[in-house]
Amino acid sequence: MKTAIIVISEAGIALAKTLEQELPESEIFSTGTDTDCHSISNLQEAVPEIFHKFDAIIFIGAMGICIRAIAPHIEDKHKDPAVVCVDSTGRYAVSVLSGHIGGANGLTRYVASILGAEPVITTRSDRTGLWALDTLGKKYGWQTVPAESSDMNHLITLFVDCKPTALLLDIRDEGTTQLEHTLPPHVDVFYKFEDMDLRKYDLLLLVTPFIYNTSDTPALYYVPPVLHMGVGLARDAHPVDTVITHLMDVVVQANMIPLAIRTVSSIEEKKDEPVLKLLAEAYQTRLYTASQLSKIEVPTPSEVVNKHMGTPSVSEASALLSSGGGPLLLPKQKGANFTVAIAMDAASVRQGHIEIVGAGPGDPELISVRGRHFLEEADLILYAGSLVPRELTECAKAGATIRSSASMTLEEQFALMKEFYDRGQLVVRLHTGDPCIYGAIQEQMNFFDQYGMHYHITPGISSFQAAAAALQSQFTIPERVQTIILTRGEGRTPMPEKEKLSLLARSQSTMCIFLSAGVVDQVQRELLEHYPPTTPVAACYHLTWKDERIFRGQLQDLAKIVNENHLTLTTMIVVGDAIDNREGLSRLYSHQFKHLFRK
């Protein structure tokens, strides 16, 4: 956002320079004599050019001067820049013009946070904490389209007046998840249109790629780009505009919204066809080889297409390939000189889903915001009971099933997760720390892949990071150690020969050793082959848990520390000179910034 900062009096220069430092692409304009600013002799003469050149304007000075300066140039909320006024003391930041569409409300909050000011926003939806319907779609990459005969201002009025509202979520993405988390009290959420009783609602909000008969109920569509259109073309299909019109007619006749099309795909041999070239100006295009297409199983293969193109299908196969394995919504349809098929993006299908969530090291407050959101909406939480505190699941919604996997076999775990998944429900598999580090998720993902189940991983804070925090140590120190090794001692699980501790110890890096308290004597012997006996060590038991215990010492005493304190597998062993290292400042600070530390 290109931002002009207009300083009306010398008193605002310091504020302007603070804002300039924090706002990329910002410039200061002043009627004063400061050489670091663009000089303007007359505000009335300078504002017209600034008004049309910049995306946002921040006035620093009196509100009256701001209003009089911009009033003659205001045209349309879709075109006008965002305008914010800050008083010369920096106490208030006021959203003046283009609050939603132009982004002035967001800019007001940002400016206020920079200056420690109070944001003043009068837009009703912002004051009530409701969604801003006119900008909601833009935030998530959806096209905003009022239904026929529905006026946008009227729709917004109904919503902020808290009239009964139905929300249809036909797809699943970041935006729909956020709407579910922030649902206002007067909004009911639905996942199937046929479940909605339109007689009960004054307003409909539909996040969907489909066209529905909303009768006379005011409706607002948010159209996500989740459709993949595959096209087969006759050679030199003409007239081009007519072919494209007929293609889109097929989409509409199938009750799909053309704005929902993300990609148009075909076979490489058609790359020079005028129809595809014109479609490429509006959509992402993807071209596949006959070999790629021939591997896709389709409902309506063609011997004729196979004879001429080397693949039984072009339109259906290319649509399915582009969708990443999503469902085929529209099987092949034939036109005069084209075929067309449409598939839904696999990642957007509202279906059963498994989220593998990193719980963090143990403290319930150290789970990520995203991880907690998944726990709050999960239908099943399957947590690693021997490693994850049950307190982490206390945020679950009413009616959620919460089970510990500690006493389950892998087969029992899979069966339970698949039961909920097959019902189209959300499963959270809750693992300690970060699930990708000694999380035992490989065999689970293999199972999910075998059954074509949709899953995703939410990372978590690992215990090695919790160890650094608990030890108040920076594990990488300039000119001393720049590498952190995450590993484990060799117990029942063999270590690859090239990853033996004695070999890794050669670097004398900061080493964080997982799951090795039971083989600590062997660990100590191997480390002493290269680390000095006096190397600092720490044995960290149940990091961030209520019974956390941390023992410091030297490497030569590591086994004694672990054994005498009866520490178990849930102990992180840290070795290296980075522990508790406070030896001076780096050259960067001690030389370049020495003057800052003088008394």
Coordinates of C-alpha atoms in Angstrom, one line a residue:
M1 CA 0.0 0.0 0.0
K2 CA 1.6 3.3 -1.2
T3 CA 1.0 5.7 1.6
A4 CA 1.3 9.5 1.8
I5 CA 1.8 11.0 5.2
I6 CA 0.8 14.6 5.2
V7 CA 2.0 16.7 8.1
I8 CA -0.1 19.8 8.7
S9 CA 2.2 21.4 11.4
E10 CA 5.8 21.0 12.6
A11 CA 4.4 19.3 15.7
G12 CA 3.6 16.2 13.8
I13 CA 7.0 15.6 12.1
A14 CA 8.3 13.2 14.8
L15 CA 5.1 11.1 14.5
A16 CA 5.4 11.1 10.7
K17 CA 8.9 9.8 10.8
T18 CA 7.9 7.0 13.2
L19 CA 5.2 6.0 10.8
E20 CA 7.5 6.2 7.8
Q21 CA 9.9 3.7 9.4
E22 CA 7.1 1.2 9.9
L23 CA 5.1 1.6 6.7
P24 CA 6.7 0.3 3.5
E25 CA 6.3 2.6 0.5
S26 CA 5.4 5.6 2.5
E27 CA 6.4 9.2 1.9
I28 CA 6.2 12.3 4.1
F29 CA 4.8 15.6 2.7
S30 CA 5.1 18.7 4.8
T31 CA 4.4 22.4 4.6
G32 CA 7.4 22.9 7.0
T33 CA 11.1 23.1 6.3
D34 CA 12.3 19.7 7.3
T35 CA 14.7 18.5 4.6
D36 CA 13.7 14.8 5.0
C37 CA 10.2 15.5 3.8
H38 CA 8.7 16.4 0.4
S39 CA 8.0 20.1 0.6
I40 CA 4.5 21.4 -0.3
S41 CA 3.8 25.1 -0.3
N42 CA 0.0 24.8 -0.4
L43 CA -2.1 21.9 0.9
Q44 CA -5.1 22.6 -1.4
E45 CA -2.8 22.4 -4.5
A46 CA -0.9 19.3 -3.4
V47 CA -3.8 17.1 -2.2
P48 CA -5.4 16.5 -5.6
E49 CA -2.3 14.8 -7.0
I50 CA -1.6 12.9 -3.8
F51 CA -5.3 11.8 -3.6
H52 CA -5.1 10.0 -6.9
K53 CA -1.5 8.8 -6.8
F54 CA -1.5 7.0 -3.4
D55 CA -3.5 4.0 -2.0
A56 CA -3.7 5.6 1.5
I57 CA -3.3 9.0 3.0
I58 CA -2.5 9.7 6.7
F59 CA -3.1 13.3 7.8
I60 CA -1.3 14.4 11.0
G61 CA -3.2 17.4 12.4
A62 CA -6.7 18.7 12.9
M63 CA -9.6 16.6 11.5
G64 CA -11.3 19.8 10.1
I65 CA -8.3 20.5 7.9
C66 CA -8.2 16.9 6.7
I67 CA -11.9 16.9 5.8
R68 CA -11.7 20.2 3.9
A69 CA -8.6 19.0 2.0
I70 CA -10.2 15.8 0.7
A71 CA -13.8 16.7 0.3
P72 CA -13.6 18.1 -3.2
H73 CA -12.0 14.9 -4.5
I74 CA -14.2 12.2 -3.0
E75 CA -15.8 10.1 -5.8
D76 CA -16.5 6.4 -5.0
K77 CA -15.6 4.1 -2.1
H78 CA -14.3 1.6 -4.6
K79 CA -11.8 4.1 -6.0
D80 CA -11.0 6.5 -3.2
P81 CA -7.9 6.0 -1.1
A82 CA -8.0 5.0 2.5
V83 CA -7.8 8.2 4.7
V84 CA -6.7 8.2 8.3
C85 CA -6.3 11.3 10.5
V86 CA -3.9 11.3 13.5
D87 CA -4.0 14.2 16.0
S88 CA -0.7 16.0 16.4
T89 CA -0.2 14.5 19.9
G90 CA -0.5 11.0 18.6
R91 CA -3.3 10.2 21.0
Y92 CA -6.0 9.2 18.4
A93 CA -6.0 7.6 15.0
V94 CA -9.3 8.1 13.2
S95 CA -10.7 6.2 10.1
V96 CA -12.0 9.0 7.9
L97 CA -12.6 7.6 4.4
S98 CA -12.9 4.1 2.7
G99 CA -13.1 2.2 5.9
H100 CA -13.8 -1.2 4.5
I101 CA -13.2 -1.3 0.8
G102 CA -10.2 1.0 0.8
G103 CA -8.7 -0.5 4.0
A104 CA -8.8 2.6 6.2
N105 CA -10.2 0.7 9.2
G106 CA -7.3 -1.8 9.1
L107 CA -4.8 1.0 8.5
T108 CA -6.2 2.9 11.5
R109 CA -5.6 -0.1 13.8
Y110 CA -2.1 -0.5 12.4
V111 CA -1.2 3.2 12.8
A112 CA -2.6 3.2 16.3
S113 CA -0.5 0.1 17.2
I114 CA 2.6 1.9 16.0
L115 CA 2.0 5.1 17.9
G116 CA 0.4 3.6 21.0
A117 CA -2.7 5.6 20.0
E118 CA -6.4 4.8 20.4
P119 CA -8.1 3.7 17.1
V120 CA -11.4 5.4 16.4
I121 CA -13.5 3.4 13.9
T122 CA -17.2 4.2 13.4
T123 CA -18.1 1.5 10.9
R124 CA -20.9 -0.5 12.6
S125 CA -19.7 -4.0 11.8
D126 CA -16.3 -3.1 13.3
R127 CA -17.9 -1.7 16.4
T128 CA -20.0 -4.8 16.9
G129 CA -17.3 -7.2 16.0
L130 CA -19.3 -8.6 13.1
W131 CA -17.9 -9.7 9.7
A132 CA -17.5 -7.0 7.1
L133 CA -19.5 -8.6 4.4
D134 CA -18.2 -6.4 1.6
T135 CA -14.5 -7.2 2.2
L136 CA -14.9 -10.7 3.7
G137 CA -14.4 -12.5 0.3
K138 CA -11.3 -10.6 -0.7
K139 CA -9.6 -11.7 2.5
Y140 CA -9.9 -15.4 1.5
G141 CA -9.7 -15.1 -2.3
W142 CA -13.4 -15.5 -2.8
Q143 CA -15.4 -13.4 -5.4
T144 CA -18.3 -11.6 -3.7
V145 CA -21.5 -11.7 -5.7
P146 CA -25.0 -10.5 -4.5
A147 CA -27.8 -12.8 -5.8
E148 CA -30.0 -11.3 -8.5
S149 CA -32.1 -8.4 -7.2
S150 CA -30.1 -8.3 -3.9
D151 CA -28.6 -4.9 -3.0
M152 CA -25.2 -5.0 -1.2
N153 CA -26.1 -2.2 1.2
H154 CA -29.4 -3.9 2.1
L155 CA -27.6 -7.2 2.7
I156 CA -25.1 -5.4 5.0
T157 CA -27.9 -3.7 6.9
L158 CA -29.7 -7.0 7.5
F159 CA -26.5 -8.5 8.8
V160 CA -25.5 -5.7 11.2
D161 CA -29.1 -5.5 12.4
C162 CA -28.6 -9.2 13.5
K163 CA -31.4 -10.5 11.4
P164 CA -31.7 -14.3 11.3
T165 CA -28.9 -15.4 8.9
A166 CA -28.1 -18.8 7.4
L167 CA -24.5 -19.6 6.4
L168 CA -23.9 -22.3 3.8
L169 CA -20.4 -23.8 3.7
D170 CA -20.2 -26.0 0.6
I171 CA -16.4 -26.2 0.7
R172 CA -13.6 -26.3 3.3
D173 CA -10.7 -23.9 3.3
E174 CA -9.0 -21.4 5.6
G175 CA -11.8 -19.0 5.2
T176 CA -14.6 -21.4 6.1
T177 CA -12.7 -22.6 9.1
Q178 CA -12.3 -19.0 10.3
L179 CA -16.0 -18.3 9.8
E180 CA -16.9 -21.4 11.9
H181 CA -14.6 -20.1 14.7
T182 CA -16.1 -16.6 14.7
L183 CA -19.8 -17.4 14.1
P184 CA -22.0 -14.5 15.4
P185 CA -25.0 -15.6 17.6
H186 CA -27.6 -14.7 14.9
V187 CA -26.0 -16.9 12.2
D188 CA -26.7 -20.6 11.8
V189 CA -24.3 -22.7 9.8
F190 CA -25.2 -25.4 7.3
Y191 CA -23.2 -27.8 5.1
K192 CA -26.0 -28.9 2.8
F193 CA -28.4 -26.5 1.0
E194 CA -31.3 -28.9 1.4
D195 CA -31.0 -28.7 5.2
M196 CA -31.8 -24.9 5.2
D197 CA -35.4 -23.8 5.8
L198 CA -35.3 -20.5 3.9
R199 CA -38.6 -19.4 5.6
K200 CA -36.7 -19.0 8.9
Y201 CA -34.1 -16.6 7.6
D202 CA -33.9 -13.0 6.4
L203 CA -30.4 -13.3 4.9
L204 CA -28.4 -16.1 3.2
L205 CA -24.6 -16.2 3.0
L206 CA -23.3 -18.9 0.7
V207 CA -19.7 -19.9 0.4
T208 CA -20.1 -22.1 -2.7
P209 CA -19.2 -22.7 -6.4
F210 CA -22.8 -23.7 -7.1
I211 CA -25.9 -21.8 -8.1
Y212 CA -29.0 -22.3 -5.8
N213 CA -32.6 -21.2 -6.0
T214 CA -32.7 -18.9 -3.0
S215 CA -36.3 -17.8 -3.9
D216 CA -37.0 -14.3 -2.6
T217 CA -34.6 -14.5 0.3
P218 CA -31.8 -11.9 0.1
A219 CA -28.6 -13.7 -0.6
L220 CA -24.9 -13.0 -0.9
Y221 CA -22.6 -15.5 -2.7
Y222 CA -18.9 -15.9 -1.8
V223 CA -17.4 -17.8 -4.7
P224 CA -14.2 -19.7 -4.0
P225 CA -12.0 -20.7 -7.0
V226 CA -12.2 -24.5 -6.5
L227 CA -13.4 -25.8 -9.9
H228 CA -11.0 -27.4 -12.5
M229 CA -12.4 -27.4 -16.1
G230 CA -10.9 -29.9 -18.6
V231 CA -11.4 -29.1 -22.2
G232 CA -11.1 -31.2 -25.4
L233 CA -11.1 -29.2 -28.6
A234 CA -11.6 -29.9 -32.3
R235 CA -8.8 -28.5 -34.4
D236 CA -9.1 -24.8 -35.0
A237 CA -12.4 -24.5 -33.2
H238 CA -14.2 -21.4 -34.4
P239 CA -15.6 -18.9 -33.8
V240 CA -13.5 -18.6 -30.7
D241 CA -15.9 -16.3 -28.7
T242 CA -18.8 -18.5 -29.5
V243 CA -17.0 -21.7 -28.4
I244 CA -16.1 -20.0 -25.0
T245 CA -19.7 -18.8 -24.6
H246 CA -21.0 -22.3 -25.1
L247 CA -18.4 -23.7 -22.7
M248 CA -19.6 -21.3 -20.0
D249 CA -23.2 -22.0 -20.8
V250 CA -22.5 -25.7 -20.0
V251 CA -21.1 -24.6 -16.6
V252 CA -24.1 -22.5 -15.8
Q253 CA -26.6 -25.2 -16.9
A254 CA -24.8 -27.5 -14.5
N255 CA -25.6 -25.0 -11.7
M256 CA -22.0 -24.0 -11.3
I257 CA -20.6 -20.4 -11.2
P258 CA -18.0 -19.6 -13.8
L259 CA -16.2 -17.4 -11.3
A260 CA -15.4 -20.6 -9.4
I261 CA -13.2 -21.9 -12.1
R262 CA -9.5 -22.0 -11.0
T263 CA -7.9 -23.8 -13.9
V264 CA -8.6 -24.8 -17.5
S265 CA -6.7 -27.8 -18.7
S266 CA -6.2 -29.8 -21.8
I267 CA -3.7 -31.9 -23.7
E268 CA -0.3 -30.4 -24.9
E269 CA -1.2 -30.9 -28.5
K270 CA -3.8 -28.2 -28.2
K271 CA -1.5 -25.5 -26.7
D272 CA -1.8 -23.4 -29.8
E273 CA -5.5 -23.5 -30.2
P274 CA -7.0 -20.0 -30.2
V275 CA -9.7 -21.0 -27.7
L276 CA -7.1 -22.1 -25.1
K277 CA -5.0 -19.0 -25.7
L278 CA -8.0 -16.8 -25.0
L279 CA -9.0 -18.8 -21.9
A280 CA -5.4 -18.4 -20.6
E281 CA -6.0 -14.7 -20.4
A282 CA -8.7 -15.3 -17.7
Y283 CA -7.7 -18.6 -16.0
Q284 CA -4.6 -20.6 -15.1
T285 CA -4.0 -23.1 -17.8
R286 CA -2.5 -26.5 -17.4
L287 CA -1.4 -28.8 -20.3
Y288 CA -0.7 -32.5 -19.9
T289 CA 0.9 -35.2 -22.1
A290 CA -1.1 -38.0 -23.5
S291 CA 1.0 -40.4 -21.2
Q292 CA -0.1 -38.4 -18.1
L293 CA -3.8 -38.4 -19.2
S294 CA -3.9 -42.0 -20.1
K295 CA -3.1 -43.1 -16.6
I296 CA -6.3 -41.4 -15.2
E297 CA -9.3 -43.6 -14.8
V298 CA -12.4 -41.8 -16.2
P299 CA -16.1 -42.7 -16.4
T300 CA -16.5 -42.1 -20.1
P301 CA -13.4 -43.1 -22.1
S302 CA -13.4 -42.8 -25.9
E303 CA -11.8 -45.2 -28.4
V304 CA -11.9 -42.4 -31.0
V305 CA -10.0 -40.0 -28.7
N306 CA -7.6 -42.8 -27.9
K307 CA -6.9 -43.5 -31.5
H308 CA -6.2 -39.8 -32.4
M309 CA -4.7 -38.4 -29.2
G310 CA -3.1 -41.5 -27.5
T311 CA -5.3 -41.3 -24.4
P312 CA -8.9 -42.4 -23.8
S313 CA -9.8 -39.0 -22.3
V314 CA -8.8 -35.4 -22.5
S315 CA -11.5 -33.3 -20.7
E316 CA -12.3 -35.7 -17.8
A317 CA -8.7 -36.8 -17.3
S318 CA -7.2 -33.3 -17.4
A319 CA -9.9 -32.0 -15.0
L320 CA -9.2 -34.8 -12.5
L321 CA -5.4 -34.3 -12.8
S322 CA -5.7 -30.6 -12.1
S323 CA -8.0 -31.2 -9.1
G324 CA -5.5 -33.3 -7.3
G325 CA -7.8 -36.3 -7.1
G326 CA -11.0 -34.4 -6.3
P327 CA -14.4 -35.7 -7.4
L328 CA -15.7 -35.3 -10.9
L329 CA -18.7 -33.0 -10.6
L330 CA -19.6 -32.8 -14.3
P331 CA -18.8 -35.8 -16.5
K332 CA -17.8 -35.2 -20.1
Q333 CA -20.3 -33.0 -22.0
K334 CA -20.1 -32.7 -25.8
G335 CA -20.5 -29.5 -27.7
A336 CA -20.3 -28.9 -31.4
N337 CA -16.5 -28.6 -31.4
F338 CA -15.5 -29.3 -27.8
T339 CA -15.9 -31.5 -24.8
V340 CA -15.8 -30.2 -21.2
A341 CA -15.7 -31.8 -17.8
I342 CA -15.4 -30.2 -14.3
A343 CA -13.8 -31.6 -11.1
M344 CA -13.7 -30.1 -7.6
D345 CA -10.3 -29.3 -6.0
A346 CA -9.5 -32.1 -3.6
A347 CA -8.3 -29.8 -0.8
S348 CA -11.6 -28.0 -0.8
V349 CA -14.0 -31.0 -0.6
R350 CA -15.9 -30.9 2.7
Q351 CA -15.3 -34.5 3.8
G352 CA -13.8 -36.5 6.6
H353 CA -10.5 -35.0 7.6
I354 CA -7.6 -36.0 9.9
E355 CA -5.4 -33.3 11.4
I356 CA -2.2 -34.5 13.0
V357 CA -1.5 -31.8 15.6
G358 CA 1.7 -31.1 17.5
A359 CA 0.7 -30.6 21.1
G360 CA 3.9 -29.0 22.1
P361 CA 6.1 -30.2 25.0
G362 CA 3.2 -30.4 27.6
D363 CA 2.0 -27.0 28.8
P364 CA -1.5 -26.5 27.3
E365 CA -0.7 -22.9 26.6
L366 CA 2.2 -23.9 24.3
I367 CA 0.0 -25.5 21.6
S368 CA -0.4 -23.3 18.5
V369 CA -3.5 -21.2 17.9
R370 CA -4.3 -23.4 14.8
G371 CA -3.8 -26.6 16.9
R372 CA -6.2 -25.3 19.5
H373 CA -8.8 -24.4 16.9
F374 CA -8.7 -27.9 15.6
L375 CA -9.1 -29.3 19.1
E376 CA -12.1 -27.0 19.6
E377 CA -13.9 -28.3 16.5
A378 CA -12.9 -31.9 16.5
D379 CA -15.4 -34.7 16.6
L380 CA -12.7 -37.2 17.7
I381 CA -9.5 -36.4 19.6
L382 CA -7.1 -39.3 19.8
Y383 CA -4.2 -38.3 22.0
A384 CA -1.0 -40.0 22.9
G385 CA -2.0 -40.5 26.6
S386 CA 1.4 -41.5 27.9
L387 CA 3.0 -38.3 26.5
V388 CA 0.3 -35.7 26.2
P389 CA -1.5 -34.2 29.2
R390 CA -5.2 -34.7 29.1
E391 CA -5.6 -31.0 30.1
L392 CA -4.9 -30.2 26.4
T393 CA -8.2 -31.7 25.4
E394 CA -10.3 -29.7 27.9
C395 CA -11.2 -27.2 25.2
A396 CA -13.0 -29.8 23.1
K397 CA -16.6 -29.0 22.1
A398 CA -19.6 -30.7 23.8
G399 CA -20.2 -34.1 22.5
A400 CA -16.7 -34.7 21.1
T401 CA -15.2 -38.1 21.7
I402 CA -11.8 -38.0 23.5
R403 CA -9.7 -41.2 23.7
S404 CA -6.2 -42.0 24.7
S405 CA -4.2 -44.2 22.4
A406 CA -1.9 -45.4 25.2
S407 CA -3.6 -48.8 25.5
M408 CA -4.6 -49.2 21.9
T409 CA -2.9 -51.3 19.2
L410 CA -2.2 -49.5 15.9
E411 CA -5.0 -51.5 14.3
E412 CA -7.5 -50.2 17.0
Q413 CA -6.3 -46.6 16.5
F414 CA -6.8 -46.8 12.7
A415 CA -10.2 -48.4 13.0
L416 CA -11.4 -45.7 15.4
M417 CA -10.1 -42.8 13.2
K418 CA -11.6 -44.4 10.1
E419 CA -15.0 -44.8 11.7
F420 CA -15.2 -41.0 12.3
Y421 CA -13.6 -40.2 9.0
D422 CA -16.1 -42.3 7.1
R423 CA -18.9 -40.3 8.7
G424 CA -17.4 -37.1 7.2
Q425 CA -16.2 -35.9 10.6
L426 CA -13.0 -34.2 11.9
V427 CA -10.4 -36.3 13.6
V428 CA -7.5 -34.8 15.5
R429 CA -4.5 -37.1 16.2
L430 CA -2.7 -35.3 19.0
H431 CA 1.0 -36.0 19.3
T432 CA 3.6 -34.6 21.7
G433 CA 6.0 -31.9 20.7
D434 CA 6.2 -31.6 16.9
P435 CA 4.8 -34.7 15.3
C436 CA 7.5 -34.7 12.6
I437 CA 10.3 -35.2 15.1
Y438 CA 10.1 -38.7 16.7
G439 CA 6.4 -38.5 16.3
A440 CA 5.8 -42.0 14.9
I441 CA 3.4 -40.7 12.3
Q442 CA 5.0 -42.3 9.3
E443 CA 3.0 -45.6 9.6
Q444 CA -0.2 -43.6 10.2
M445 CA 0.3 -41.5 7.1
N446 CA 1.0 -44.7 5.1
F447 CA -2.4 -46.1 6.3
F448 CA -4.2 -42.8 5.4
D449 CA -2.6 -42.9 1.9
Q450 CA -3.7 -46.5 1.4
Y451 CA -7.3 -45.6 2.0
G452 CA -7.2 -42.3 0.2
M453 CA -7.9 -40.3 3.4
H454 CA -7.5 -36.6 3.5
Y455 CA -5.0 -35.4 6.2
H456 CA -2.7 -32.5 7.1
I457 CA -0.1 -31.8 9.8
T458 CA -0.1 -28.8 12.2
P459 CA 3.4 -28.4 13.6
G460 CA 4.1 -28.0 17.3
I461 CA 6.8 -26.7 19.6
S462 CA 9.4 -29.4 20.1
S463 CA 10.9 -30.3 23.4
F464 CA 14.4 -29.2 22.2
Q465 CA 13.0 -25.6 21.8
A466 CA 11.4 -25.9 25.3
A467 CA 14.8 -27.0 26.6
A468 CA 16.4 -23.9 25.2
A469 CA 13.8 -21.7 26.8
A470 CA 14.0 -23.5 30.2
L471 CA 17.8 -23.3 30.2
Q472 CA 17.6 -19.6 29.1
S473 CA 20.2 -20.5 26.5
Q474 CA 20.8 -19.7 22.9
F475 CA 21.7 -22.9 21.2
T476 CA 23.6 -21.2 18.4
I477 CA 26.3 -18.7 19.4
P478 CA 28.2 -16.7 16.8
E479 CA 31.7 -18.0 16.2
R480 CA 31.2 -20.8 18.8
V481 CA 28.5 -23.1 17.6
Q482 CA 26.1 -22.7 14.6
T483 CA 24.6 -26.2 14.4
I484 CA 22.0 -28.0 16.5
I485 CA 21.8 -31.8 16.2
L486 CA 18.6 -33.6 17.0
T487 CA 19.2 -37.3 17.6
R488 CA 18.7 -40.2 20.0
G489 CA 20.9 -42.9 21.6
E490 CA 20.9 -46.4 20.2
G491 CA 18.4 -48.6 22.1
R492 CA 15.9 -51.1 20.8
T493 CA 15.7 -49.0 17.6
P494 CA 19.0 -49.4 15.8
M495 CA 20.8 -46.3 14.6
P496 CA 22.1 -46.0 11.1
E497 CA 25.9 -46.6 11.1
K498 CA 26.7 -43.1 9.8
E499 CA 24.6 -41.5 12.6
K500 CA 26.3 -43.1 15.6
L501 CA 26.6 -40.6 18.5
S502 CA 30.4 -40.9 18.5
L503 CA 30.5 -39.7 14.9
L504 CA 28.0 -36.9 15.4
A505 CA 30.0 -35.8 18.4
R506 CA 33.0 -34.8 16.3
S507 CA 31.4 -31.5 15.4
Q508 CA 30.9 -30.6 19.1
S509 CA 27.7 -28.9 18.1
T510 CA 24.8 -28.3 20.5
M511 CA 23.3 -31.8 20.7
C512 CA 19.7 -32.5 21.8
I513 CA 19.2 -36.2 22.5
F514 CA 15.7 -37.6 22.6
L515 CA 14.4 -40.7 24.3
S516 CA 17.7 -41.8 25.7
A517 CA 17.6 -41.7 29.4
G518 CA 17.4 -45.5 29.5
V519 CA 20.8 -45.8 27.6
V520 CA 22.5 -42.9 29.3
D521 CA 25.7 -44.8 30.2
Q522 CA 26.2 -45.7 26.5
V523 CA 25.4 -42.1 25.5
Q524 CA 27.9 -40.7 27.8
R525 CA 30.7 -43.1 26.6
E526 CA 30.1 -42.2 23.0
L527 CA 30.0 -38.4 23.6
L528 CA 33.2 -38.5 25.6
E529 CA 35.0 -39.7 22.5
H530 CA 35.0 -36.1 21.2
Y531 CA 33.4 -33.7 23.7
P532 CA 35.7 -32.6 26.6
P533 CA 34.6 -34.2 30.0
T534 CA 33.8 -30.7 31.3
T535 CA 31.3 -29.9 28.5
P536 CA 28.1 -28.5 30.0
V537 CA 25.1 -30.8 30.0
A538 CA 21.5 -30.6 31.1
A539 CA 19.0 -33.4 31.8
C540 CA 15.5 -31.9 31.3
Y541 CA 12.6 -34.0 32.6
H542 CA 8.9 -33.3 31.7
L543 CA 9.7 -29.9 30.1
T544 CA 6.9 -27.4 30.7
W545 CA 4.9 -30.0 32.7
K546 CA 3.9 -29.2 36.3
D547 CA 6.5 -31.6 37.6
E548 CA 9.3 -30.3 35.4
R549 CA 12.8 -30.9 36.7
I550 CA 16.1 -29.7 35.2
F551 CA 19.6 -30.9 36.3
R552 CA 22.8 -29.2 35.1
G553 CA 26.3 -30.6 35.2
Q554 CA 29.2 -31.7 33.2
L555 CA 29.3 -34.5 30.6
Q556 CA 31.6 -36.7 32.7
D557 CA 28.7 -36.8 35.3
L558 CA 25.8 -37.2 32.9
A559 CA 25.0 -40.8 33.6
K560 CA 25.2 -40.2 37.4
I561 CA 22.8 -37.3 37.1
V562 CA 20.2 -39.3 35.2
N563 CA 20.5 -42.5 37.2
E564 CA 20.5 -40.9 40.7
N565 CA 17.5 -38.8 39.9
H566 CA 15.6 -41.7 38.3
L567 CA 14.9 -39.8 35.1
T568 CA 12.8 -41.6 32.5
L569 CA 12.4 -41.7 28.7
T570 CA 10.6 -38.3 28.9
T571 CA 13.9 -36.6 29.5
M572 CA 15.7 -34.4 27.0
I573 CA 19.5 -34.5 27.3
V574 CA 21.3 -31.4 26.0
V575 CA 25.0 -31.3 25.5
G576 CA 27.3 -28.4 24.4
D577 CA 29.1 -25.2 25.2
A578 CA 26.0 -23.2 24.3
I579 CA 24.3 -24.1 27.6
D580 CA 24.4 -21.0 30.0
N581 CA 26.9 -19.3 27.7
R582 CA 27.1 -15.6 28.4
E583 CA 30.6 -14.9 27.3
G584 CA 30.6 -11.3 26.1
L585 CA 28.9 -9.8 23.0
S586 CA 29.3 -10.8 19.4
R587 CA 31.6 -8.6 17.3
L588 CA 28.4 -7.1 15.8
Y589 CA 27.5 -5.5 19.1
S590 CA 30.9 -5.0 20.6
H591 CA 32.3 -3.1 17.7
Q592 CA 29.6 -1.6 15.5
F593 CA 27.4 -0.6 18.4
K594 CA 29.9 0.0 21.2
H595 CA 28.8 3.6 21.6
L596 CA 25.3 2.5 22.7
F597 CA 26.7 1.0 25.8
R598 CA 28.7 3.9 27.0
K599 CA 27.5 5.6 30.2

